[in-house]
CSV table of C-alpha atoms in Angstrom, one decimal:
chain,number,residue,atom,x,y,z
A,955,UNK,CA,38.3,-4.2,-64.5
A,956,UNK,CA,40.5,-7.3,-64.7
A,957,UNK,CA,44.0,-8.1,-63.6
A,958,UNK,CA,45.3,-8.0,-67.1
A,959,UNK,CA,44.0,-4.5,-67.6
A,960,UNK,CA,46.2,-3.4,-64.7
A,961,UNK,CA,49.3,-5.1,-65.8
A,962,UNK,CA,50.7,-2.3,-67.9
A,963,UNK,CA,49.7,0.3,-65.3
A,964,UNK,CA,51.5,-1.7,-62.6
A,965,UNK,CA,54.7,-2.0,-64.6
A,966,UNK,CA,54.8,1.6,-65.6
A,967,UNK,CA,54.2,2.7,-62.0
A,968,UNK,CA,57.1,0.6,-60.8
A,969,UNK,CA,59.5,0.9,-63.7
A,970,UNK,CA,62.1,3.0,-62.0
A,971,UNK,CA,64.7,1.5,-59.8
A,972,UNK,CA,65.4,3.1,-56.5
A,973,UNK,CA,68.8,4.2,-55.2
A,974,UNK,CA,69.5,3.1,-51.7
A,975,UNK,CA,73.2,3.7,-51.1
A,976,UNK,CA,75.5,0.6,-51.0
A,977,UNK,CA,76.5,1.5,-47.5
A,978,UNK,CA,72.9,1.5,-46.3
A,979,UNK,CA,72.3,-1.8,-48.0
A,980,UNK,CA,75.3,-3.4,-46.2
A,981,UNK,CA,74.2,-1.7,-42.9
A,982,UNK,CA,70.6,-3.1,-43.2
A,983,UNK,CA,71.8,-6.6,-44.2
A,984,UNK,CA,74.0,-6.8,-41.1
A,985,UNK,CA,71.1,-6.3,-38.7
A,986,UNK,CA,69.6,-8.9,-36.4
A,987,UNK,CA,66.8,-11.0,-37.9
A,988,UNK,CA,63.3,-10.7,-36.7
A,989,UNK,CA,61.9,-13.6,-38.6
A,990,UNK,CA,60.0,-16.4,-37.0
A,991,UNK,CA,63.0,-18.7,-37.0
A,992,UNK,CA,65.0,-16.1,-35.1
A,993,UNK,CA,62.1,-15.9,-32.6
A,994,UNK,CA,62.1,-19.7,-32.2
A,995,UNK,CA,65.9,-19.6,-31.6
A,996,UNK,CA,65.4,-17.0,-28.9
A,997,UNK,CA,62.8,-19.3,-27.1
A,998,UNK,CA,65.2,-22.2,-27.3
A,999,UNK,CA,68.2,-20.1,-26.1
A,1000,UNK,CA,66.2,-19.0,-23.1
A,1001,UNK,CA,65.5,-22.6,-22.2
A,1002,UNK,CA,69.1,-23.6,-22.8
A,1003,UNK,CA,70.3,-21.2,-20.2
A,1004,UNK,CA,69.0,-23.6,-17.6
A,1005,UNK,CA,71.5,-26.4,-18.6
A,1006,UNK,CA,74.7,-24.7,-17.4
A,1007,UNK,CA,72.9,-23.6,-14.3
A,1008,UNK,CA,71.9,-27.2,-13.5
A,1009,UNK,CA,75.4,-28.5,-14.3
A,1010,UNK,CA,76.9,-26.0,-11.8
A,1011,UNK,CA,74.4,-27.1,-9.1
A,1012,UNK,CA,75.3,-30.7,-9.7
A,1013,UNK,CA,79.0,-30.1,-9.5
A,1014,UNK,CA,78.6,-28.1,-6.3
A,1015,UNK,CA,76.6,-30.9,-4.8
A,1016,UNK,CA,79.1,-33.5,-5.8
A,1017,UNK,CA,82.0,-31.6,-4.4
A,1018,UNK,CA,80.3,-30.8,-1.1
A,1019,UNK,CA,79.0,-34.4,-0.7
A,1020,UNK,CA,81.4,-36.8,-2.5
A,1021,UNK,CA,79.2,-39.8,-1.5
A,1022,UNK,CA,76.6,-38.5,-4.0
A,1023,UNK,CA,78.9,-39.3,-6.9
A,1024,UNK,CA,78.2,-43.1,-6.4
A,1025,UNK,CA,74.4,-42.5,-5.9
A,1026,UNK,CA,72.4,-43.8,-8.9
A,1027,UNK,CA,70.0,-40.9,-8.7
A,1028,UNK,CA,72.9,-38.5,-9.1
A,1029,UNK,CA,73.8,-40.4,-12.2
A,1030,UNK,CA,70.1,-40.2,-13.3
A,1031,UNK,CA,70.0,-36.4,-13.0
A,1032,UNK,CA,73.3,-36.1,-14.8
A,1033,UNK,CA,72.0,-38.3,-17.6
A,1034,UNK,CA,68.8,-36.2,-17.8
A,1035,UNK,CA,70.8,-33.0,-18.1
A,1036,UNK,CA,72.9,-34.5,-20.8
A,1037,UNK,CA,69.8,-35.7,-22.6
A,1038,UNK,CA,68.3,-32.2,-22.4
A,1039,UNK,CA,71.6,-30.7,-23.7
A,1040,UNK,CA,71.6,-33.1,-26.6
A,1041,UNK,CA,68.0,-32.2,-27.4
A,1042,UNK,CA,68.8,-28.4,-27.4
A,1043,UNK,CA,71.8,-28.9,-29.5
A,1044,UNK,CA,69.9,-30.9,-32.2
A,1045,UNK,CA,67.0,-28.4,-32.1
A,1046,UNK,CA,69.3,-25.5,-32.5
A,1047,UNK,CA,71.0,-27.1,-35.5
A,1048,UNK,CA,67.6,-27.8,-37.0
A,1049,UNK,CA,66.6,-24.2,-36.6
A,1050,UNK,CA,69.9,-22.9,-38.0
A,1051,UNK,CA,69.3,-25.1,-41.1
A,1052,UNK,CA,65.8,-23.6,-41.4
A,1053,UNK,CA,67.2,-20.1,-41.2
A,1054,UNK,CA,68.0,-20.0,-44.9
A,1055,UNK,CA,65.4,-18.7,-47.3
A,1056,UNK,CA,67.0,-19.4,-50.6
A,1057,UNK,CA,64.8,-22.2,-52.0
A,1058,UNK,CA,61.6,-22.5,-54.1
A,1059,UNK,CA,58.7,-21.5,-51.8
A,1060,UNK,CA,56.9,-24.9,-51.7
A,1061,UNK,CA,60.2,-26.8,-51.1
A,1062,UNK,CA,61.1,-24.5,-48.2
A,1063,UNK,CA,57.7,-24.9,-46.7
A,1064,UNK,CA,57.9,-28.7,-46.9
A,1065,UNK,CA,61.4,-28.8,-45.5
A,1066,UNK,CA,60.5,-26.5,-42.6
A,1067,UNK,CA,57.5,-28.6,-41.7
A,1068,UNK,CA,59.6,-31.7,-41.8
A,1069,UNK,CA,62.3,-30.1,-39.7
A,1070,UNK,CA,59.8,-28.9,-37.1
A,1071,UNK,CA,58.0,-32.3,-37.0
A,1072,UNK,CA,61.4,-33.9,-36.4
A,1073,UNK,CA,62.0,-31.5,-33.6
A,1074,UNK,CA,58.6,-32.3,-32.1
A,1075,UNK,CA,59.5,-36.0,-32.3
A,1076,UNK,CA,62.9,-35.4,-30.6
A,1077,UNK,CA,61.2,-33.2,-27.9
A,1078,UNK,CA,58.7,-35.9,-27.0
A,1079,UNK,CA,61.3,-38.7,-27.1
A,1080,UNK,CA,63.5,-36.7,-24.7
A,1081,UNK,CA,60.6,-36.1,-22.4
A,1082,UNK,CA,59.5,-39.7,-22.6
A,1083,UNK,CA,62.9,-41.2,-21.9
A,1084,UNK,CA,63.5,-38.9,-19.0
A,1085,UNK,CA,60.1,-39.7,-17.5
A,1086,UNK,CA,60.4,-43.5,-18.0
A,1087,UNK,CA,64.0,-43.5,-16.6
A,1088,UNK,CA,62.8,-41.7,-13.4
A,1089,UNK,CA,60.5,-44.5,-12.0
A,1090,UNK,CA,62.9,-47.2,-13.3
A,1091,UNK,CA,65.8,-45.7,-11.3
A,1092,UNK,CA,63.6,-45.0,-8.3
A,1093,UNK,CA,62.4,-48.6,-8.1
A,1094,UNK,CA,65.4,-50.6,-9.3
A,1095,UNK,CA,68.0,-48.7,-7.2
A,1096,UNK,CA,65.9,-48.2,-4.1
A,1097,UNK,CA,68.4,-49.9,-1.9
A,1098,UNK,CA,71.4,-48.0,-3.2
A,1099,UNK,CA,70.1,-44.4,-2.9
A,1100,UNK,CA,71.7,-42.1,-0.3
A,1101,UNK,CA,69.1,-39.3,-0.4
A,1102,UNK,CA,67.1,-39.2,2.8
A,1103,UNK,CA,64.2,-37.6,0.9
A,1104,UNK,CA,63.5,-40.9,-1.0
A,1105,UNK,CA,62.9,-43.0,2.1
A,1106,UNK,CA,59.5,-41.2,2.6
A,1107,UNK,CA,58.6,-42.1,-0.9
A,1108,UNK,CA,59.3,-45.9,-0.4
A,1109,UNK,CA,57.0,-45.9,2.6
A,1110,UNK,CA,54.1,-45.2,0.3
A,1111,UNK,CA,52.2,-48.4,-0.8
A,1112,UNK,CA,53.6,-49.8,-4.1
A,1113,UNK,CA,50.2,-49.6,-5.9
A,1114,UNK,CA,50.0,-45.9,-5.1
A,1115,UNK,CA,53.6,-45.4,-6.3
A,1116,UNK,CA,52.9,-47.2,-9.6
A,1117,UNK,CA,49.7,-45.2,-10.0
A,1118,UNK,CA,51.8,-42.0,-9.6
A,1119,UNK,CA,54.3,-43.1,-12.2
A,1120,UNK,CA,51.5,-43.8,-14.7
A,1121,UNK,CA,49.9,-40.4,-14.0
A,1122,UNK,CA,53.3,-38.8,-14.4
A,1123,UNK,CA,53.8,-40.5,-17.7
A,1124,UNK,CA,50.3,-39.5,-19.1
A,1125,UNK,CA,50.6,-35.9,-17.8
A,1126,UNK,CA,54.1,-35.5,-19.2
A,1127,UNK,CA,52.9,-36.8,-22.6
A,1128,UNK,CA,50.3,-34.0,-22.8
A,1129,UNK,CA,52.5,-31.4,-21.1
A,1130,UNK,CA,55.3,-31.9,-23.7
A,1131,UNK,CA,52.8,-31.5,-26.5
A,1132,UNK,CA,51.3,-28.3,-25.0
A,1133,UNK,CA,54.7,-26.9,-24.3
A,1134,UNK,CA,55.9,-27.6,-27.8
A,1135,UNK,CA,52.7,-26.1,-29.3
A,1136,UNK,CA,53.0,-23.0,-27.2
A,1137,UNK,CA,56.5,-22.3,-28.4
A,1138,UNK,CA,56.5,-23.7,-32.0
A,1139,UNK,CA,52.9,-24.6,-32.8
A,1140,UNK,CA,51.9,-21.3,-34.3
A,1141,UNK,CA,54.8,-21.3,-36.8
A,1142,UNK,CA,54.1,-24.9,-37.7
A,1143,UNK,CA,50.4,-24.1,-38.3
A,1144,UNK,CA,51.3,-21.1,-40.5
A,1145,UNK,CA,53.7,-23.2,-42.6
A,1146,UNK,CA,51.0,-25.9,-43.0
A,1147,UNK,CA,48.4,-23.3,-44.0
A,1148,UNK,CA,50.8,-21.8,-46.6
A,1149,UNK,CA,51.7,-25.2,-48.0
A,1150,UNK,CA,48.0,-26.2,-48.4
A,1151,UNK,CA,47.5,-22.9,-50.2
A,1152,UNK,CA,50.3,-23.4,-52.6
A,1153,UNK,CA,49.7,-27.1,-53.5
B,576,UNK,CA,85.8,-14.7,-53.2
B,577,UNK,CA,87.1,-12.4,-50.4
B,578,UNK,CA,84.7,-10.9,-47.9
B,579,UNK,CA,85.1,-7.5,-49.6
B,580,UNK,CA,84.4,-8.9,-53.0
B,581,UNK,CA,81.4,-10.7,-51.6
B,582,UNK,CA,80.0,-7.5,-50.1
B,583,UNK,CA,80.7,-5.7,-53.4
B,584,UNK,CA,78.9,-8.3,-55.4
B,585,UNK,CA,76.0,-8.3,-53.0
B,586,UNK,CA,75.4,-4.6,-53.0
B,587,UNK,CA,75.8,-4.5,-56.8
B,588,UNK,CA,73.1,-7.1,-57.3
B,589,UNK,CA,70.8,-5.5,-54.7
B,590,UNK,CA,71.2,-2.1,-56.2
B,591,UNK,CA,70.1,-3.4,-59.6
B,592,UNK,CA,67.0,-5.2,-58.1
B,593,UNK,CA,65.9,-3.0,-55.3
B,594,UNK,CA,62.6,-2.1,-56.9
B,595,UNK,CA,61.7,-5.8,-56.9
B,596,UNK,CA,62.2,-6.0,-53.1
B,597,UNK,CA,60.0,-2.9,-52.6
B,598,UNK,CA,57.2,-4.4,-54.6
B,599,UNK,CA,57.2,-7.4,-52.4
B,600,UNK,CA,57.2,-5.2,-49.3
B,601,UNK,CA,54.4,-3.0,-50.8
B,602,UNK,CA,52.2,-6.1,-51.2
B,603,UNK,CA,52.9,-7.8,-47.9
B,604,UNK,CA,53.3,-4.9,-45.5
B,605,UNK,CA,50.1,-3.1,-44.5
B,606,UNK,CA,51.7,0.1,-43.1
B,607,UNK,CA,54.8,2.0,-44.1
B,608,UNK,CA,56.5,0.8,-40.9
B,609,UNK,CA,55.6,-2.9,-41.8
B,610,UNK,CA,57.0,-2.4,-45.2
B,611,UNK,CA,60.3,-0.9,-44.0
B,612,UNK,CA,60.7,-3.7,-41.4
B,613,UNK,CA,60.1,-6.3,-44.1
B,614,UNK,CA,62.6,-4.5,-46.4
B,615,UNK,CA,65.2,-4.8,-43.6
B,616,UNK,CA,64.4,-8.5,-42.9
B,617,UNK,CA,64.7,-9.3,-46.6
B,618,UNK,CA,68.1,-7.6,-46.7
B,619,UNK,CA,69.2,-9.7,-43.7
B,620,UNK,CA,67.9,-12.9,-45.2
B,621,UNK,CA,69.3,-12.2,-48.7
B,622,UNK,CA,72.8,-11.5,-47.2
B,623,UNK,CA,72.7,-14.6,-45.1
B,624,UNK,CA,71.7,-16.8,-48.1
B,625,UNK,CA,73.9,-15.0,-50.6
B,626,UNK,CA,76.6,-17.7,-50.5
B,627,UNK,CA,74.0,-20.1,-51.8
B,628,UNK,CA,73.5,-18.1,-55.0
B,629,UNK,CA,75.4,-20.1,-57.6
B,630,UNK,CA,74.3,-18.1,-60.6
B,631,UNK,CA,72.4,-21.1,-62.1
B,632,UNK,CA,69.3,-18.9,-62.3
B,633,UNK,CA,69.0,-15.1,-62.8
B,634,UNK,CA,69.7,-13.2,-59.7
B,635,UNK,CA,66.2,-11.6,-59.8
B,636,UNK,CA,64.6,-15.1,-59.8
B,637,UNK,CA,66.7,-16.1,-56.8
B,638,UNK,CA,65.9,-12.8,-55.1
B,639,UNK,CA,62.1,-13.4,-55.6
B,640,UNK,CA,62.5,-16.8,-53.8
B,641,UNK,CA,64.2,-15.2,-50.8
B,642,UNK,CA,61.9,-12.2,-50.7
B,643,UNK,CA,58.7,-14.1,-51.0
B,644,UNK,CA,59.8,-16.8,-48.5
B,645,UNK,CA,60.7,-14.0,-46.1
B,646,UNK,CA,57.5,-12.1,-46.7
B,647,UNK,CA,55.3,-15.2,-46.3
B,648,UNK,CA,57.1,-16.1,-43.0
B,649,UNK,CA,56.5,-12.6,-41.8
B,650,UNK,CA,58.3,-10.5,-39.2
B,651,UNK,CA,57.8,-11.2,-35.5
B,652,UNK,CA,58.3,-7.8,-33.8
B,653,UNK,CA,57.5,-6.8,-30.3
B,654,UNK,CA,58.6,-3.2,-30.8
B,655,UNK,CA,59.6,-1.1,-33.8
B,656,UNK,CA,62.4,-3.0,-35.5
B,657,UNK,CA,64.3,-0.2,-37.0
B,658,UNK,CA,66.1,2.0,-34.3
B,659,UNK,CA,65.4,5.7,-34.5
B,660,UNK,CA,69.0,6.5,-35.6
B,661,UNK,CA,68.8,4.0,-38.5
B,662,UNK,CA,65.4,5.3,-39.7
B,663,UNK,CA,67.2,8.2,-41.4
B,664,UNK,CA,69.0,5.8,-43.8
B,665,UNK,CA,65.8,3.9,-44.7
B,666,UNK,CA,64.6,4.8,-48.2
B,667,UNK,CA,61.2,6.4,-48.2
B,668,UNK,CA,58.5,3.9,-49.1
B,669,UNK,CA,56.2,6.6,-50.5
B,670,UNK,CA,58.6,6.6,-53.5
B,671,UNK,CA,57.2,3.2,-54.4
B,672,UNK,CA,53.5,3.8,-53.7
B,673,UNK,CA,51.1,4.3,-56.5
B,674,UNK,CA,50.0,7.9,-57.2
B,675,UNK,CA,47.0,8.7,-54.9
B,676,UNK,CA,45.0,9.9,-57.9
B,677,UNK,CA,45.2,6.5,-59.6
B,678,UNK,CA,42.1,5.0,-58.2
B,679,UNK,CA,42.4,1.8,-60.2
B,680,UNK,CA,45.8,1.0,-58.8
B,681,UNK,CA,44.7,1.9,-55.3
B,682,UNK,CA,41.8,-0.5,-55.8
B,683,UNK,CA,44.1,-3.2,-57.0
B,684,UNK,CA,46.4,-2.8,-54.0
B,685,UNK,CA,43.4,-2.9,-51.6
B,686,UNK,CA,42.1,-6.1,-53.3
B,687,UNK,CA,45.6,-7.7,-53.2
B,688,UNK,CA,45.8,-6.9,-49.6
B,689,UNK,CA,42.9,-9.3,-48.9
B,690,UNK,CA,44.6,-12.3,-50.6
B,691,UNK,CA,46.6,-14.8,-48.6
B,692,UNK,CA,50.4,-14.9,-48.8
B,693,UNK,CA,50.6,-17.4,-51.6
B,694,UNK,CA,48.0,-15.7,-53.7
B,695,UNK,CA,49.9,-12.4,-53.3
B,696,UNK,CA,53.0,-14.1,-54.6
B,697,UNK,CA,51.2,-15.4,-57.6
B,698,UNK,CA,49.6,-12.0,-58.3
B,699,UNK,CA,53.0,-10.2,-58.0
B,700,UNK,CA,54.8,-12.6,-60.4
B,701,UNK,CA,51.9,-12.3,-62.8
B,702,UNK,CA,51.9,-8.5,-62.7
B,703,UNK,CA,55.6,-8.5,-63.2
B,704,UNK,CA,55.0,-10.5,-66.4
B,705,UNK,CA,57.1,-13.5,-65.2
B,706,UNK,CA,56.7,-16.6,-67.3
B,707,UNK,CA,55.1,-19.7,-65.8
B,708,UNK,CA,58.4,-21.4,-66.2
B,709,UNK,CA,60.1,-18.8,-64.0
B,710,UNK,CA,57.2,-18.9,-61.5
B,711,UNK,CA,57.7,-22.6,-61.3
B,712,UNK,CA,61.3,-22.1,-60.3
B,713,UNK,CA,60.4,-19.4,-57.7
B,714,UNK,CA,57.4,-21.1,-56.2
B,715,UNK,CA,58.4,-24.8,-56.6
B,716,UNK,CA,55.0,-25.7,-58.1
B,717,UNK,CA,54.5,-27.2,-61.5
B,718,UNK,CA,53.3,-25.0,-64.4
B,719,UNK,CA,49.8,-26.6,-64.8
B,720,UNK,CA,49.0,-26.2,-61.1
B,721,UNK,CA,50.1,-22.6,-61.3
B,722,UNK,CA,47.9,-21.9,-64.3
B,723,UNK,CA,44.9,-23.3,-62.4
B,724,UNK,CA,45.7,-21.3,-59.3
B,725,UNK,CA,46.3,-18.1,-61.3
B,726,UNK,CA,42.8,-18.4,-62.9
B,727,UNK,CA,41.3,-18.7,-59.4
B,728,UNK,CA,43.2,-15.7,-58.1
B,729,UNK,CA,42.1,-13.6,-61.1
B,730,UNK,CA,38.5,-14.5,-60.4
B,731,UNK,CA,38.9,-13.7,-56.7
B,732,UNK,CA,40.5,-10.4,-57.5
B,733,UNK,CA,37.8,-9.5,-60.0
B,734,UNK,CA,35.2,-10.0,-57.4
B,735,UNK,CA,37.1,-8.1,-54.8
B,736,UNK,CA,37.7,-5.1,-57.1
B,737,UNK,CA,34.0,-5.0,-58.1
B,738,UNK,CA,33.0,-4.9,-54.4
């Protein structure tokens, strides 16, 4: 038995159109999406919730202790939060763009892979910039900081401090990759698998 | 186009092509529940993308693109997607299943079930007697590649049906 032998049988078996009411069609189409892009958006939204929370903490701290406002580390944390907010905004826009299925299958697969790779690049860059800025601020502005906590850090031998910065950089490089793969890796792998099957 | 006109045009087009969506669901969903969930997801995605339909190709061609893209992506569900109250309005999938006594068709479905997402799409379009030109528009792969792939899928299915 070959596929061609079954062609007529297939067509005859499915020749009649069904009759779901127009109201039901509209009701179904207004439901929430459960596709992978919607799932990725949920992951991102959960992480984004942290941003307003951190902004509120920073504002409270700045109001309670006005001298903090001129502290370079306060500026660093504010900058990091803004950087994270920028990353989340870009990522959300990328996912929203991906959430349209009207394109030839191979084109959509390629576009989605490109979008997720751009997101990964953006993710790593955000992490890298934040991690590089941290030791720069800590070392360059060490005489300007007002946080008592930092004094203990400067008492540590410079070689050990530099070693810690390098370890932090290496760890964060792998951590960012692991974190991205945990949240987005499976979908990216599925897309690549399907693309290799179609090409 | 007003919102009401858009809804009207959408339901009109879907009503005329509903069987197409069920065929995709039948091939990609393993259980009746999976198929209903996929049907709902395709409805959601079709509606969201409907403003992109410009009428340059046939609606059925465009709908194949959306349905296959959605089916290949799959549905991520942690619990049953369709709420109990809504299950009453869902069309019964058994209406679209092959008759149980037709052993050949049953065998075909079982064999297709073992193919990957792209192979299923190719098989579906072939069984639907779509031209290679139309397949090219739907899948975004050139005609000669599609012919080679189709030959391989046929061979694979032949082996699977024999087993």
